[in-house]
Structures are given as structure tokens and as C-alpha cells.
GROMACS .gro file of C-alpha atoms in nm:
model
  167
    1LEU     CA    1  19.829  -0.243  -1.825
    2TYR     CA    2  19.907  -0.457  -1.524
    3ASP     CA    3  20.276  -0.556  -1.486
    4ASN     CA    4  20.373  -0.367  -1.801
    5PHE     CA    5  20.608  -0.073  -1.816
    6TYR     CA    6  20.427   0.138  -2.076
    7ILE     CA    7  20.088   0.236  -2.220
    8ASN     CA    8  20.017   0.192  -2.590
    9LEU     CA    9  19.784   0.411  -2.793
   10TYR     CA   10  19.530   0.243  -3.024
   11ASP     CA   11  19.291   0.401  -3.271
   12VAL     CA   12  18.919   0.321  -3.287
   13PHE     CA   13  18.991   0.035  -3.529
   14GLY     CA   14  19.235  -0.135  -3.291
   15GLN     CA   15  19.543  -0.025  -3.483
   16ASP     CA   16  19.846   0.003  -3.254
   17ASN     CA   17  19.986   0.355  -3.283
   18GLY     CA   18  20.282   0.282  -3.059
   19VAL     CA   19  20.383   0.376  -2.709
   20PHE     CA   20  20.194   0.673  -2.566
   21VAL     CA   21  20.381   0.698  -2.235
   22GLY     CA   22  20.635   0.480  -2.060
   23THR     CA   23  20.934   0.278  -2.179
   24PRO     CA   24  20.883  -0.075  -2.316
   25ASN     CA   25  21.089  -0.369  -2.188
   26GLU     CA   26  21.273  -0.176  -1.921
   27PRO     CA   27  21.227  -0.246  -1.552
   28TYR     CA   28  21.083   0.009  -1.317
   29LEU     CA   29  21.287   0.313  -1.233
   30THR     CA   30  21.180   0.608  -1.019
   31ASP     CA   31  21.137   0.853  -1.305
   32THR     CA   32  20.816   0.938  -1.490
   33ASN     CA   33  20.907   0.742  -1.805
   34HIS     CA   34  20.892   0.400  -1.641
   35PHE     CA   35  20.591   0.232  -1.483
   36ASN     CA   36  20.567  -0.017  -1.201
   37GLY     CA   37  20.236  -0.193  -1.246
   38PRO     CA   38  20.017   0.068  -1.414
   39HIS     CA   39  19.687  -0.052  -1.273
   40ALA     CA   40  19.413   0.180  -1.397
   41VAL     CA   41  19.363   0.476  -1.629
   42ASP     CA   42  19.096   0.732  -1.706
   43VAL     CA   43  19.069   1.014  -1.958
   44ASP     CA   44  18.895   1.347  -1.905
   45ALA     CA   45  18.698   1.550  -2.163
   46LYS     CA   46  19.014   1.737  -2.270
   47GLY     CA   47  19.195   1.412  -2.344
   48SER     CA   48  19.422   1.422  -2.040
   49LEU     CA   49  19.529   1.075  -1.924
   50TYR     CA   50  19.538   0.982  -1.554
   51VAL     CA   51  19.739   0.673  -1.454
   52ILE     CA   52  19.780   0.502  -1.118
   53LYS     CA   53  20.075   0.277  -1.049
   54ARG     CA   54  19.985   0.021  -0.784
   55TRP     CA   55  20.337  -0.096  -0.705
   56GLY     CA   56  20.492   0.240  -0.785
   57GLN     CA   57  20.256   0.415  -0.536
   58ARG     CA   58  20.193   0.711  -0.767
   59MET     CA   59  19.935   0.887  -0.979
   60LEU     CA   60  20.039   1.074  -1.294
   61LYS     CA   61  19.855   1.308  -1.528
   62TYR     CA   62  19.953   1.353  -1.893
   63ASP     CA   63  19.806   1.591  -2.149
   64ALA     CA   64  19.661   1.458  -2.476
   65ALA     CA   65  20.006   1.474  -2.639
   66GLY     CA   66  20.168   1.265  -2.363
   67LYS     CA   67  20.339   1.551  -2.178
   68LEU     CA   68  20.355   1.497  -1.803
   69LEU     CA   69  20.151   1.761  -1.617
   70TRP     CA   70  20.184   1.645  -1.255
   71THR     CA   71  20.255   1.350  -1.027
   72PHE     CA   72  20.130   1.259  -0.682
   73GLY     CA   73  20.308   1.023  -0.443
   74GLN     CA   74  20.665   0.908  -0.390
   75PRO     CA   75  20.798   0.628  -0.613
   76GLY     CA   76  20.758   0.297  -0.428
   77ILE     CA   77  20.680   0.452  -0.086
   78LYS     CA   78  20.346   0.355   0.072
   79ALA     CA   79  20.140   0.588   0.290
   80TRP     CA   80  20.049   0.314   0.543
   81ASP     CA   81  19.739   0.509   0.656
   82THR     CA   82  19.942   0.824   0.724
   83ASN     CA   83  20.073   1.110   0.512
   84LYS     CA   84  19.770   1.106   0.278
   85ALA     CA   85  19.858   1.459   0.171
   86THR     CA   86  20.180   1.341   0.004
   87LEU     CA   87  20.176   0.960  -0.038
   88MET     CA   88  19.957   0.687  -0.193
   89GLU     CA   89  19.882   0.338  -0.067
   90SER     CA   90  19.846   0.060  -0.328
   91PRO     CA   91  19.601   0.239  -0.559
   92VAL     CA   92  19.381  -0.001  -0.756
   93ALA     CA   93  19.111   0.213  -0.926
   94LEU     CA   94  19.053   0.571  -1.033
   95ALA     CA   95  18.791   0.787  -1.198
   96VAL     CA   96  18.783   1.151  -1.307
   97ASP     CA   97  18.456   1.334  -1.246
   98PRO     CA   98  18.267   1.458  -1.555
   99LYS     CA   99  18.375   1.820  -1.499
  100ALA     CA  100  18.743   1.715  -1.464
  101GLN     CA  101  18.767   1.885  -1.125
  102ARG     CA  102  18.839   1.582  -0.906
  103VAL     CA  103  19.013   1.248  -0.937
  104LEU     CA  104  18.894   0.972  -0.704
  105VAL     CA  105  19.129   0.686  -0.620
  106ALA     CA  106  19.043   0.361  -0.439
  107ASN     CA  107  19.309   0.157  -0.268
  108GLU     CA  108  19.333  -0.155  -0.056
  109ASN     CA  109  19.236   0.003   0.276
  110CYS     CA  110  18.859   0.062   0.249
  111TYR     CA  111  18.868   0.432   0.161
  112ILE     CA  112  18.844   0.647  -0.150
  113TYR     CA  113  19.075   0.945  -0.176
  114ILE     CA  114  18.984   1.264  -0.359
  115TYR     CA  115  19.243   1.476  -0.542
  116SER     CA  116  19.234   1.792  -0.749
  117ALA     CA  117  19.235   1.704  -1.119
  118LEU     CA  118  19.402   2.038  -1.191
  119THR     CA  119  19.697   2.007  -0.951
  120GLY     CA  120  19.694   1.651  -0.813
  121GLN     CA  121  19.669   1.785  -0.459
  122TYR     CA  122  19.500   1.564  -0.197
  123LEU     CA  123  19.161   1.716  -0.102
  124SER     CA  124  18.973   1.471   0.120
  125THR     CA  125  18.878   1.112   0.200
  126PHE     CA  126  18.543   0.942   0.132
  127GLY     CA  127  18.421   0.645   0.334
  128ASP     CA  128  18.374   0.534   0.693
  129GLY     CA  129  18.633   0.255   0.697
  130CYS     CA  130  18.597  -0.118   0.642
  131GLY     CA  131  18.257  -0.280   0.676
  132THR     CA  132  17.919  -0.330   0.513
  133GLY     CA  133  17.753   0.004   0.595
  134ASN     CA  134  17.636   0.257   0.338
  135LYS     CA  135  17.969   0.441   0.330
  136GLN     CA  136  18.191   0.150   0.422
  137PHE     CA  137  18.391  -0.056   0.175
  138ASN     CA  138  18.577  -0.383   0.171
  139ASN     CA  139  18.829  -0.391  -0.111
  140PRO     CA  140  18.683  -0.135  -0.356
  141ARG     CA  141  18.817  -0.230  -0.701
  142GLY     CA  142  18.634  -0.009  -0.949
  143LEU     CA  143  18.520   0.353  -0.973
  144ALA     CA  144  18.313   0.523  -1.242
  145PHE     CA  145  18.103   0.834  -1.295
  146ASP     CA  146  17.787   0.872  -1.498
  147PRO     CA  147  17.727   1.194  -1.698
  148ALA     CA  148  17.527   1.343  -1.408
  149GLY     CA  149  17.827   1.308  -1.174
  150ASN     CA  150  17.701   1.014  -0.967
  151LEU     CA  151  17.983   0.796  -0.838
  152TYR     CA  152  17.969   0.416  -0.870
  153VAL     CA  153  18.192   0.199  -0.652
  154SER     CA  154  18.255  -0.169  -0.717
  155ASP     CA  155  18.289  -0.295  -0.359
  156SER     CA  156  18.439  -0.636  -0.438
  157ASP     CA  157  18.450  -0.819  -0.107
  158ASN     CA  158  18.104  -0.691  -0.010
  159GLN     CA  159  17.968  -0.828  -0.341
  160ARG     CA  160  17.796  -0.502  -0.439
  161VAL     CA  161  17.806  -0.188  -0.649
  162MET     CA  162  17.718   0.132  -0.463
  163MET     CA  163  17.597   0.461  -0.617
  164TYR     CA  164  17.653   0.798  -0.448
  165ASP     CA  165  17.530   1.142  -0.549
  166LYS     CA  166  17.743   1.308  -0.278
  167TYR     CA  167  18.095   1.213  -0.182
   0.00000   0.00000   0.00000
């Protein structure tokens, strides 16, 4: 994904079924058909695809057929710790909860942001800032849910993986 401009679709045997979303070999533009560093993806139980674009500062949701359902963020404009309701800040990881109600996104500033999976609307922030405490992070780089809905956070610079049942 990283530094590419599209996402390919492969079957279970590794057969390339072509471009799912994006435009190959074309530089980043500010539309929804071009990507600027797609950095992470997740898929919900209905087959909807969620994509974050680290350099593009956006999150996009596509249905199983590749139709765009919503976007969050402004192309290339960082939040810089403000305007969390409308902007992103260098997103690096995302995960959709098992019930496909929320999308959690980690970025480079020690917090995890929670969005509605249905609308893409910003809901809240999880974390107590940078540090080594129970709800503090230092460069979170991975997010995942187990079937019970527990959240796992790969907290890279703290050299740990944290598990939360409430967030």
C-alpha cells in the first residue's frame, strides 16, 4: 500500500484481480480516485473497505463493490492538534470494531481517534497523551480488535502491546 496510488484486489489464491480502488501510475490528486500514501486498510463484516491516507490526511470508506460511501478529512491538510471534528493528522493505523459501529485511527501524536463507521463523523478521542501510563501512547502503529471487541494497540516506541476492553 505505502507510496502507491491504488489498491489491488486479490483472490484467496493470490490471483491479481486488478485495481479495486485508485488510479495506477498517476500522482496524487485531491479527488477520491487517487491516493497519497495509502497506509492502512481494514474490512468490516459487510465487506466495506476503510482506507487511511497518511500523506493525504484522509480516511475513505468504500462498499464491497468499490463505490465510495464517505470521506473524512481534507486532502493534504493536517489537523495539527486542532479541528479533530473535520481534519486528520498523519494517520498510520486503523481498525473497525467487530460490530462495524466505530472506526479507530491512530496517528503520530499519541492519541487514538474514534469515528462513526456509518457516517465517518468524529466521535471522541482515546488516550491521555504521550507517555508510558496505562492510557498513554508513544507512536502507536497498529490497531486490532478481537471477536469480543477488545482493542489491541501496538505502542511502538513504548515497546509494548496494550489491550483495552473499554475505550
